[in-house]
PDB file of C-alpha atoms in Angstrom:
ATOM      1  CA  UNK A   1     -36.663 -16.226 -10.342  1.00 41.00           C
ATOM      2  CA  UNK A   2     -39.812 -14.345  -9.379  1.00 44.00           C
ATOM      3  CA  UNK A   3     -39.529 -10.764  -8.121  1.00 59.00           C
ATOM      4  CA  UNK A   4     -41.614 -11.718  -5.087  1.00 61.00           C
ATOM      5  CA  UNK A   5     -39.617 -12.440  -1.912  1.00 82.00           C
ATOM      6  CA  UNK A   6     -40.827 -16.042  -1.555  1.00 92.00           C
ATOM      7  CA  UNK A   7     -41.158 -18.036   1.672  1.00 95.00           C
ATOM      8  CA  UNK A   8     -40.179 -16.095   4.799  1.00 95.00           C
ATOM      9  CA  UNK A   9     -37.924 -18.242   7.005  1.00 95.00           C
ATOM     10  CA  UNK A  10     -36.787 -15.587   9.508  1.00 92.00           C
ATOM     11  CA  UNK A  11     -38.074 -12.261  10.845  1.00 91.00           C
ATOM     12  CA  UNK A  12     -36.728 -10.220  13.742  1.00 87.00           C
ATOM     13  CA  UNK A  13     -35.939  -6.675  14.855  1.00 85.00           C
ATOM     14  CA  UNK A  14     -32.479  -5.221  15.435  1.00 77.00           C
ATOM     15  CA  UNK A  15     -32.324  -1.799  17.093  1.00 71.00           C
ATOM     16  CA  UNK A  16     -35.878  -1.196  15.971  1.00 74.00           C
ATOM     17  CA  UNK A  17     -35.140  -2.192  12.361  1.00 77.00           C
ATOM     18  CA  UNK A  18     -36.861  -5.184  10.786  1.00 85.00           C
ATOM     19  CA  UNK A  19     -34.671  -7.942   9.287  1.00 88.00           C
ATOM     20  CA  UNK A  20     -36.280 -10.649   7.131  1.00 91.00           C
ATOM     21  CA  UNK A  21     -34.941 -13.690   5.250  1.00 95.00           C
ATOM     22  CA  UNK A  22     -36.781 -15.337   2.346  1.00 96.00           C
ATOM     23  CA  UNK A  23     -36.277 -18.481   0.262  1.00 97.00           C
ATOM     24  CA  UNK A  24     -37.328 -18.475  -3.389  1.00 96.00           C
ATOM     25  CA  UNK A  25     -36.188 -21.403  -5.523  1.00 96.00           C
ATOM     26  CA  UNK A  26     -32.392 -21.669  -5.370  1.00 97.00           C
ATOM     27  CA  UNK A  27     -32.024 -18.217  -3.806  1.00 97.00           C
ATOM     28  CA  UNK A  28     -32.041 -17.025  -0.210  1.00 97.00           C
ATOM     29  CA  UNK A  29     -32.399 -13.257   0.337  1.00 96.00           C
ATOM     30  CA  UNK A  30     -31.822 -10.855   3.209  1.00 93.00           C
ATOM     31  CA  UNK A  31     -34.078  -7.800   3.473  1.00 90.00           C
ATOM     32  CA  UNK A  32     -33.884  -4.754   5.736  1.00 83.00           C
ATOM     33  CA  UNK A  33     -36.894  -2.668   6.712  1.00 75.00           C
ATOM     34  CA  UNK A  34     -40.079  -2.890   4.694  1.00 67.00           C
ATOM     35  CA  UNK A  35     -38.451  -4.296   1.573  1.00 74.00           C
ATOM     36  CA  UNK A  36     -34.848  -3.176   0.985  1.00 80.00           C
ATOM     37  CA  UNK A  37     -32.957  -6.103  -0.563  1.00 88.00           C
ATOM     38  CA  UNK A  38     -29.593  -6.322   1.159  1.00 88.00           C
ATOM     39  CA  UNK A  39     -28.088  -9.575  -0.093  1.00 93.00           C
ATOM     40  CA  UNK A  40     -28.862 -12.769  -1.983  1.00 96.00           C
ATOM     41  CA  UNK A  41     -27.207 -16.197  -2.048  1.00 97.00           C
ATOM     42  CA  UNK A  42     -27.442 -19.229  -4.308  1.00 97.00           C
ATOM     43  CA  UNK A  43     -28.208 -22.237  -2.107  1.00 97.00           C
ATOM     44  CA  UNK A  44     -26.487 -24.600  -4.553  1.00 97.00           C
ATOM     45  CA  UNK A  45     -23.440 -22.336  -5.147  1.00 97.00           C
ATOM     46  CA  UNK A  46     -23.074 -20.188  -2.019  1.00 97.00           C
ATOM     47  CA  UNK A  47     -19.714 -18.727  -3.096  1.00 97.00           C
ATOM     48  CA  UNK A  48     -21.283 -17.168  -6.210  1.00 98.00           C
ATOM     49  CA  UNK A  49     -21.839 -13.390  -6.377  1.00 98.00           C
ATOM     50  CA  UNK A  50     -25.550 -13.269  -7.235  1.00 97.00           C
ATOM     51  CA  UNK A  51     -26.432  -9.572  -7.147  1.00 96.00           C
ATOM     52  CA  UNK A  52     -25.026  -7.460  -9.972  1.00 96.00           C
ATOM     53  CA  UNK A  53     -23.588  -4.752  -7.712  1.00 97.00           C
ATOM     54  CA  UNK A  54     -21.434  -7.335  -5.885  1.00 98.00           C
ATOM     55  CA  UNK A  55     -19.943  -8.461  -9.200  1.00 98.00           C
ATOM     56  CA  UNK A  56     -19.201  -4.834 -10.062  1.00 98.00           C
ATOM     57  CA  UNK A  57     -17.458  -4.413  -6.701  1.00 98.00           C
ATOM     58  CA  UNK A  58     -15.316  -7.443  -7.588  1.00 98.00           C
ATOM     59  CA  UNK A  59     -14.030  -5.448 -10.576  1.00 98.00           C
ATOM     60  CA  UNK A  60     -11.346  -4.481  -8.050  1.00 99.00           C
ATOM     61  CA  UNK A  61      -9.667  -7.710  -9.208  1.00 98.00           C
ATOM     62  CA  UNK A  62      -8.587  -5.849 -12.351  1.00 98.00           C
ATOM     63  CA  UNK A  63      -6.497  -3.601 -10.113  1.00 98.00           C
ATOM     64  CA  UNK A  64      -5.399  -6.127  -7.472  1.00 98.00           C
ATOM     65  CA  UNK A  65      -5.754  -9.633  -8.952  1.00 98.00           C
ATOM     66  CA  UNK A  66      -4.110 -11.511  -6.073  1.00 98.00           C
ATOM     67  CA  UNK A  67      -5.157 -10.027  -2.717  1.00 98.00           C
ATOM     68  CA  UNK A  68      -3.496 -11.629   0.291  1.00 98.00           C
ATOM     69  CA  UNK A  69      -5.252  -9.635   3.020  1.00 98.00           C
ATOM     70  CA  UNK A  70      -8.816  -8.338   2.672  1.00 98.00           C
ATOM     71  CA  UNK A  71     -11.048  -6.135   4.819  1.00 98.00           C
ATOM     72  CA  UNK A  72     -14.837  -6.338   4.375  1.00 98.00           C
ATOM     73  CA  UNK A  73     -16.768  -3.463   5.981  1.00 98.00           C
ATOM     74  CA  UNK A  74     -20.438  -4.434   6.102  1.00 95.00           C
ATOM     75  CA  UNK A  75     -20.874  -8.216   6.169  1.00 95.00           C
ATOM     76  CA  UNK A  76     -24.572  -8.389   5.333  1.00 91.00           C
ATOM     77  CA  UNK A  77     -25.235 -11.989   4.372  1.00 94.00           C
ATOM     78  CA  UNK A  78     -21.520 -12.655   3.836  1.00 96.00           C
ATOM     79  CA  UNK A  79     -21.325 -12.651   0.015  1.00 98.00           C
ATOM     80  CA  UNK A  80     -17.784 -11.286  -0.201  1.00 98.00           C
ATOM     81  CA  UNK A  81     -16.453 -13.419   2.638  1.00 98.00           C
ATOM     82  CA  UNK A  82     -17.773 -16.572   0.937  1.00 98.00           C
ATOM     83  CA  UNK A  83     -16.504 -15.490  -2.508  1.00 98.00           C
ATOM     84  CA  UNK A  84     -12.943 -14.648  -1.490  1.00 98.00           C
ATOM     85  CA  UNK A  85     -12.730 -17.530   0.988  1.00 97.00           C
ATOM     86  CA  UNK A  86     -13.570 -19.883  -1.901  1.00 97.00           C
ATOM     87  CA  UNK A  87     -11.488 -18.375  -4.715  1.00 98.00           C
ATOM     88  CA  UNK A  88      -8.420 -17.224  -2.743  1.00 98.00           C
ATOM     89  CA  UNK A  89      -7.631 -20.028  -0.272  1.00 95.00           C
ATOM     90  CA  UNK A  90      -4.451 -18.338   0.974  1.00 96.00           C
ATOM     91  CA  UNK A  91      -5.905 -14.886   1.667  1.00 97.00           C
ATOM     92  CA  UNK A  92      -6.685 -13.599   5.168  1.00 97.00           C
ATOM     93  CA  UNK A  93     -10.037 -11.858   5.684  1.00 98.00           C
ATOM     94  CA  UNK A  94     -11.152  -9.412   8.365  1.00 97.00           C
ATOM     95  CA  UNK A  95     -14.925  -8.857   8.218  1.00 97.00           C
ATOM     96  CA  UNK A  96     -16.672  -6.133  10.234  1.00 97.00           C
ATOM     97  CA  UNK A  97     -20.364  -5.466  10.862  1.00 95.00           C
ATOM     98  CA  UNK A  98     -22.019  -3.355  13.551  1.00 91.00           C
ATOM     99  CA  UNK A  99     -24.970  -5.743  13.958  1.00 89.00           C
ATOM    100  CA  UNK A 100     -24.588  -8.892  16.047  1.00 90.00           C
ATOM    101  CA  UNK A 101     -27.998  -9.955  14.752  1.00 89.00           C
ATOM    102  CA  UNK A 102     -26.933  -9.639  11.105  1.00 88.00           C
ATOM    103  CA  UNK A 103     -23.731 -11.590  11.828  1.00 93.00           C
ATOM    104  CA  UNK A 104     -25.783 -14.317  13.531  1.00 92.00           C
ATOM    105  CA  UNK A 105     -28.142 -14.422  10.538  1.00 92.00           C
ATOM    106  CA  UNK A 106     -25.175 -14.692   8.153  1.00 94.00           C
ATOM    107  CA  UNK A 107     -23.820 -17.612  10.171  1.00 95.00           C
ATOM    108  CA  UNK A 108     -27.141 -19.341  10.683  1.00 95.00           C
ATOM    109  CA  UNK A 109     -28.714 -18.874   7.254  1.00 97.00           C
ATOM    110  CA  UNK A 110     -26.021 -17.806   4.755  1.00 97.00           C
ATOM    111  CA  UNK A 111     -23.027 -20.115   5.328  1.00 95.00           C
ATOM    112  CA  UNK A 112     -20.718 -17.399   6.617  1.00 95.00           C
ATOM    113  CA  UNK A 113     -17.403 -19.272   6.947  1.00 90.00           C
ATOM    114  CA  UNK A 114     -16.407 -20.221  10.466  1.00 85.00           C
ATOM    115  CA  UNK A 115     -13.693 -18.144  12.066  1.00 86.00           C
ATOM    116  CA  UNK A 116     -10.272 -19.715  11.663  1.00 87.00           C
ATOM    117  CA  UNK A 117      -6.807 -18.502  10.786  1.00 89.00           C
ATOM    118  CA  UNK A 118      -8.192 -17.207   7.459  1.00 95.00           C
ATOM    119  CA  UNK A 119     -11.389 -15.443   8.564  1.00 97.00           C
ATOM    120  CA  UNK A 120     -11.886 -13.151  11.558  1.00 96.00           C
ATOM    121  CA  UNK A 121     -15.305 -11.598  12.187  1.00 97.00           C
ATOM    122  CA  UNK A 122     -15.538  -8.386  14.212  1.00 96.00           C
ATOM    123  CA  UNK A 123     -18.811  -7.042  15.618  1.00 95.00           C
ATOM    124  CA  UNK A 124     -18.538  -3.262  15.765  1.00 94.00           C
ATOM    125  CA  UNK A 125     -18.349  -0.041  13.804  1.00 94.00           C
ATOM    126  CA  UNK A 126     -16.066  -0.202  10.765  1.00 95.00           C
ATOM    127  CA  UNK A 127     -14.626   3.245  11.444  1.00 95.00           C
ATOM    128  CA  UNK A 128     -13.744   2.330  15.025  1.00 95.00           C
ATOM    129  CA  UNK A 129     -12.225  -0.948  13.850  1.00 96.00           C
ATOM    130  CA  UNK A 130      -9.859   0.841  11.463  1.00 95.00           C
ATOM    131  CA  UNK A 131      -9.079   3.515  14.035  1.00 93.00           C
ATOM    132  CA  UNK A 132      -8.537   1.323  17.101  1.00 91.00           C
ATOM    133  CA  UNK A 133      -8.177  -2.364  16.224  1.00 89.00           C
ATOM    134  CA  UNK A 134      -6.728  -2.821  12.736  1.00 85.00           C
ATOM    135  CA  UNK A 135      -3.075  -3.816  12.908  1.00 84.00           C
ATOM    136  CA  UNK A 136      -2.577  -4.798   9.290  1.00 87.00           C
ATOM    137  CA  UNK A 137      -2.443  -3.219   5.875  1.00 96.00           C
ATOM    138  CA  UNK A 138      -4.841  -4.537   3.273  1.00 98.00           C
ATOM    139  CA  UNK A 139      -4.585  -5.326  -0.422  1.00 99.00           C
ATOM    140  CA  UNK A 140      -8.340  -4.929  -0.847  1.00 99.00           C
ATOM    141  CA  UNK A 141     -10.926  -3.056   1.221  1.00 99.00           C
ATOM    142  CA  UNK A 142     -14.583  -3.696   0.331  1.00 99.00           C
ATOM    143  CA  UNK A 143     -17.030  -1.115   1.691  1.00 98.00           C
ATOM    144  CA  UNK A 144     -20.711  -2.105   1.593  1.00 95.00           C
ATOM    145  CA  UNK A 145     -22.159  -0.716   4.820  1.00 92.00           C
ATOM    146  CA  UNK A 146     -25.867   0.026   4.453  1.00 83.00           C
ATOM    147  CA  UNK A 147     -28.796   0.074   6.837  1.00 71.00           C
ATOM    148  CA  UNK A 148     -32.480   0.552   6.083  1.00 66.00           C
ATOM    149  CA  UNK A 149     -31.835   4.306   5.769  1.00 73.00           C
ATOM    150  CA  UNK A 150     -29.057   3.984   3.184  1.00 80.00           C
ATOM    151  CA  UNK A 151     -25.289   4.529   3.417  1.00 88.00           C
ATOM    152  CA  UNK A 152     -24.075   4.168   7.014  1.00 85.00           C
ATOM    153  CA  UNK A 153     -23.132   7.669   8.261  1.00 85.00           C
ATOM    154  CA  UNK A 154     -19.969   6.729  10.201  1.00 89.00           C
ATOM    155  CA  UNK A 155     -18.600   4.807   7.207  1.00 92.00           C
ATOM    156  CA  UNK A 156     -19.403   7.000   4.224  1.00 92.00           C
ATOM    157  CA  UNK A 157     -17.534   9.990   5.614  1.00 93.00           C
ATOM    158  CA  UNK A 158     -14.159  11.671   5.149  1.00 95.00           C
ATOM    159  CA  UNK A 159     -12.434  10.357   8.332  1.00 96.00           C
ATOM    160  CA  UNK A 160     -13.260   6.764   7.384  1.00 96.00           C
ATOM    161  CA  UNK A 161     -11.840   7.059   3.871  1.00 96.00           C
ATOM    162  CA  UNK A 162      -8.691   8.695   5.227  1.00 96.00           C
ATOM    163  CA  UNK A 163      -8.230   5.645   7.479  1.00 96.00           C
ATOM    164  CA  UNK A 164      -8.804   3.385   4.464  1.00 97.00           C
ATOM    165  CA  UNK A 165      -5.977   5.173   2.662  1.00 97.00           C
ATOM    166  CA  UNK A 166      -3.677   4.790   5.664  1.00 96.00           C
ATOM    167  CA  UNK A 167      -4.460   1.071   6.025  1.00 97.00           C
ATOM    168  CA  UNK A 168      -4.205   0.259   2.311  1.00 98.00           C
ATOM    169  CA  UNK A 169      -1.086  -1.306   0.830  1.00 97.00           C
ATOM    170  CA  UNK A 170       0.610   0.730  -1.868  1.00 97.00           C
ATOM    171  CA  UNK A 171      -0.646  -1.682  -4.549  1.00 98.00           C
ATOM    172  CA  UNK A 172      -4.079  -2.036  -2.961  1.00 98.00           C
ATOM    173  CA  UNK A 173      -7.568  -0.863  -3.911  1.00 99.00           C
ATOM    174  CA  UNK A 174     -10.745   0.224  -2.135  1.00 99.00           C
ATOM    175  CA  UNK A 175     -14.028  -0.957  -3.686  1.00 99.00           C
ATOM    176  CA  UNK A 176     -16.974   1.049  -2.404  1.00 98.00           C
ATOM    177  CA  UNK A 177     -20.700   0.601  -2.984  1.00 96.00           C
ATOM    178  CA  UNK A 178     -22.355   4.030  -3.303  1.00 96.00           C
ATOM    179  CA  UNK A 179     -26.017   4.945  -3.567  1.00 91.00           C
ATOM    180  CA  UNK A 180     -26.418   7.542  -6.318  1.00 88.00           C
ATOM    181  CA  UNK A 181     -30.025   8.465  -5.460  1.00 85.00           C
ATOM    182  CA  UNK A 182     -28.606  10.403  -2.502  1.00 82.00           C
ATOM    183  CA  UNK A 183     -27.020  12.896  -4.893  1.00 88.00           C
ATOM    184  CA  UNK A 184     -25.513  15.311  -2.371  1.00 89.00           C
ATOM    185  CA  UNK A 185     -23.754  12.595  -0.363  1.00 89.00           C
ATOM    186  CA  UNK A 186     -22.778  10.761  -3.538  1.00 92.00           C
ATOM    187  CA  UNK A 187     -21.012  13.834  -4.948  1.00 94.00           C
ATOM    188  CA  UNK A 188     -19.328  14.528  -1.607  1.00 94.00           C
ATOM    189  CA  UNK A 189     -17.987  10.974  -1.350  1.00 95.00           C
ATOM    190  CA  UNK A 190     -16.687  11.030  -4.930  1.00 95.00           C
ATOM    191  CA  UNK A 191     -14.868  14.291  -4.185  1.00 95.00           C
ATOM    192  CA  UNK A 192     -13.405  12.855  -0.975  1.00 96.00           C
ATOM    193  CA  UNK A 193     -12.107   9.767  -2.763  1.00 97.00           C
ATOM    194  CA  UNK A 194     -10.526  11.948  -5.464  1.00 96.00           C
ATOM    195  CA  UNK A 195      -8.773  13.986  -2.746  1.00 96.00           C
ATOM    196  CA  UNK A 196      -7.326  10.950  -0.936  1.00 97.00           C
ATOM    197  CA  UNK A 197      -6.531   8.604  -3.843  1.00 98.00           C
ATOM    198  CA  UNK A 198      -4.520   9.176  -7.021  1.00 97.00           C
ATOM    199  CA  UNK A 199      -6.672   6.884  -9.163  1.00 97.00           C
ATOM    200  CA  UNK A 200     -10.468   6.614  -9.104  1.00 97.00           C
ATOM    201  CA  UNK A 201     -12.954   4.757 -11.302  1.00 97.00           C
ATOM    202  CA  UNK A 202     -16.753   4.654 -11.207  1.00 97.00           C
ATOM    203  CA  UNK A 203     -18.972   1.817 -12.430  1.00 97.00           C
ATOM    204  CA  UNK A 204     -22.727   2.524 -12.565  1.00 96.00           C
ATOM    205  CA  UNK A 205     -24.669  -0.692 -12.026  1.00 96.00           C
ATOM    206  CA  UNK A 206     -27.338  -1.138 -14.753  1.00 92.00           C
ATOM    207  CA  UNK A 207     -30.960  -0.716 -13.655  1.00 86.00           C
ATOM    208  CA  UNK A 208     -29.995   0.077 -10.068  1.00 86.00           C
ATOM    209  CA  UNK A 209     -29.094   3.159  -8.038  1.00 88.00           C
ATOM    210  CA  UNK A 210     -25.728   1.653  -7.088  1.00 94.00           C
ATOM    211  CA  UNK A 211     -22.477   3.110  -8.368  1.00 96.00           C
ATOM    212  CA  UNK A 212     -19.249   1.298  -7.513  1.00 98.00           C
ATOM    213  CA  UNK A 213     -16.174   3.423  -6.868  1.00 98.00           C
ATOM    214  CA  UNK A 214     -12.704   1.913  -7.134  1.00 98.00           C
ATOM    215  CA  UNK A 215     -10.008   4.017  -5.463  1.00 98.00           C
ATOM    216  CA  UNK A 216      -6.271   3.368  -5.460  1.00 98.00           C
ATOM    217  CA  UNK A 217      -3.124   5.239  -4.313  1.00 98.00           C
ATOM    218  CA  UNK A 218      -1.644   5.289  -7.829  1.00 97.00           C
ATOM    219  CA  UNK A 219      -2.706   6.187 -11.350  1.00 96.00           C
ATOM    220  CA  UNK A 220      -5.255   3.856 -12.922  1.00 96.00           C
ATOM    221  CA  UNK A 221      -3.284   0.930 -14.454  1.00 96.00           C
ATOM    222  CA  UNK A 222      -5.114   0.810 -17.794  1.00 95.00           C
ATOM    223  CA  UNK A 223      -3.087  -2.108 -19.220  1.00 94.00           C
ATOM    224  CA  UNK A 224      -4.568  -4.267 -16.428  1.00 96.00           C
ATOM    225  CA  UNK A 225      -8.043  -3.390 -17.723  1.00 96.00           C
ATOM    226  CA  UNK A 226      -7.279  -3.627 -21.450  1.00 93.00           C
ATOM    227  CA  UNK A 227      -6.694  -7.361 -21.212  1.00 95.00           C
ATOM    228  CA  UNK A 228      -6.756  -9.680 -24.189  1.00 95.00           C
ATOM    229  CA  UNK A 229      -9.983 -11.553 -24.897  1.00 95.00           C
ATOM    230  CA  UNK A 230      -8.382 -14.809 -23.799  1.00 97.00           C
ATOM    231  CA  UNK A 231      -7.432 -13.361 -20.403  1.00 97.00           C
ATOM    232  CA  UNK A 232     -10.919 -11.916 -19.895  1.00 98.00           C
ATOM    233  CA  UNK A 233     -12.445 -15.284 -20.796  1.00 98.00           C
ATOM    234  CA  UNK A 234     -10.175 -17.061 -18.307  1.00 98.00           C
ATOM    235  CA  UNK A 235     -11.245 -14.745 -15.494  1.00 98.00           C
ATOM    236  CA  UNK A 236     -14.898 -15.061 -16.477  1.00 98.00           C
ATOM    237  CA  UNK A 237     -14.627 -18.841 -16.275  1.00 97.00           C
ATOM    238  CA  UNK A 238     -12.737 -18.782 -12.979  1.00 97.00           C
ATOM    239  CA  UNK A 239     -15.024 -16.358 -11.128  1.00 98.00           C
ATOM    240  CA  UNK A 240     -18.283 -17.090 -12.982  1.00 96.00           C
ATOM    241  CA  UNK A 241     -19.198 -13.550 -14.028  1.00 96.00           C
ATOM    242  CA  UNK A 242     -18.505 -11.460 -17.117  1.00 97.00           C
ATOM    243  CA  UNK A 243     -15.146  -9.658 -16.945  1.00 98.00           C
ATOM    244  CA  UNK A 244     -15.476  -8.494 -20.546  1.00 97.00           C
ATOM    245  CA  UNK A 245     -18.621  -6.593 -19.600  1.00 96.00           C
ATOM    246  CA  UNK A 246     -16.925  -5.100 -16.532  1.00 97.00           C
ATOM    247  CA  UNK A 247     -13.975  -3.922 -18.629  1.00 97.00           C
ATOM    248  CA  UNK A 248     -16.384  -2.327 -21.098  1.00 96.00           C
ATOM    249  CA  UNK A 249     -18.273  -0.518 -18.315  1.00 96.00           C
ATOM    250  CA  UNK A 250     -15.027   0.801 -16.814  1.00 96.00           C
ATOM    251  CA  UNK A 251     -13.832   2.142 -20.167  1.00 94.00           C
ATOM    252  CA  UNK A 252     -17.163   3.652 -21.195  1.00 94.00           C
ATOM    253  CA  UNK A 253     -17.646   5.516 -17.926  1.00 95.00           C
ATOM    254  CA  UNK A 254     -14.098   6.685 -17.252  1.00 95.00           C
ATOM    255  CA  UNK A 255     -12.459   7.433 -20.598  1.00 83.00           C
ATOM    256  CA  UNK A 256     -13.189   9.709 -23.521  1.00 71.00           C
ATOM    257  CA  UNK A 257     -12.726   8.223 -27.007  1.00 50.00           C
ATOM    258  CA  UNK A 258      -9.253   9.801 -27.254  1.00 50.00           C
ATOM    259  CA  UNK A 259      -8.212   8.536 -23.843  1.00 63.00           C
ATOM    260  CA  UNK A 260      -9.509   5.053 -24.693  1.00 59.00           C
ATOM    261  CA  UNK A 261      -7.246   4.986 -27.736  1.00 59.00           C
ATOM    262  CA  UNK A 262      -4.249   6.188 -25.699  1.00 62.00           C
ATOM    263  CA  UNK A 263      -4.930   3.707 -22.898  1.00 59.00           C
ATOM    264  CA  UNK A 264      -5.091   0.865 -25.412  1.00 62.00           C
ATOM    265  CA  UNK A 265      -1.602   1.832 -26.619  1.00 58.00           C
ATOM    266  CA  UNK A 266      -0.078   2.180 -23.138  1.00 57.00           C
TER     267      UNK A 266
END
């Protein structure tokens, strides 16, 4: 696909911020501001995770392979809602976004699943939702809350991650999209996650400024990452992205050579 946006099919302002939607071949893309790509969908396979950082966030499935209740903070174009709604038909999904306009765009242009017993969409701040409205504990919390200025300030902050820890099941995992170009905030968030969670992993996304952090209230379960080739191939086929590559990235960025050898034996 060309790097150019393509045919613009929607343009509007939300709170003074420009939101645009483009079609280019089989792909439909959501942009914030003057050109910040927020999300992309395959028109022929809308449940597919198209952008590389979303596939890296789904590496949380190494840690929690069968989530029954999921919280998505930052709906964007609805990539994660579509993916988990398709692949996990029994899971329950709460999805939160502060922009009614973005939610309407996700419904009107990006096949955001209709609300039913499985999917509930909340328009509001993700921090306030966890603080005031959330009544459940989650197996998986996906945090991808960006605006045209970067990481949303009320989300990427210590009080929010403390609430995530409180609302996470004991075998659950938080998958968080971080922007490493903002070095000071990036280091602060990594330190906060390490304070609140016993196990933390980082996955730098190739050729992008995104780094995915996986945080869990237990030590990293390395045997769930050192899967046999057959198991990795089965997951790759099921979810349609490369689990072998994800496992390699996790090991290369979180283990020394000695620790890799020890983890393989555990």
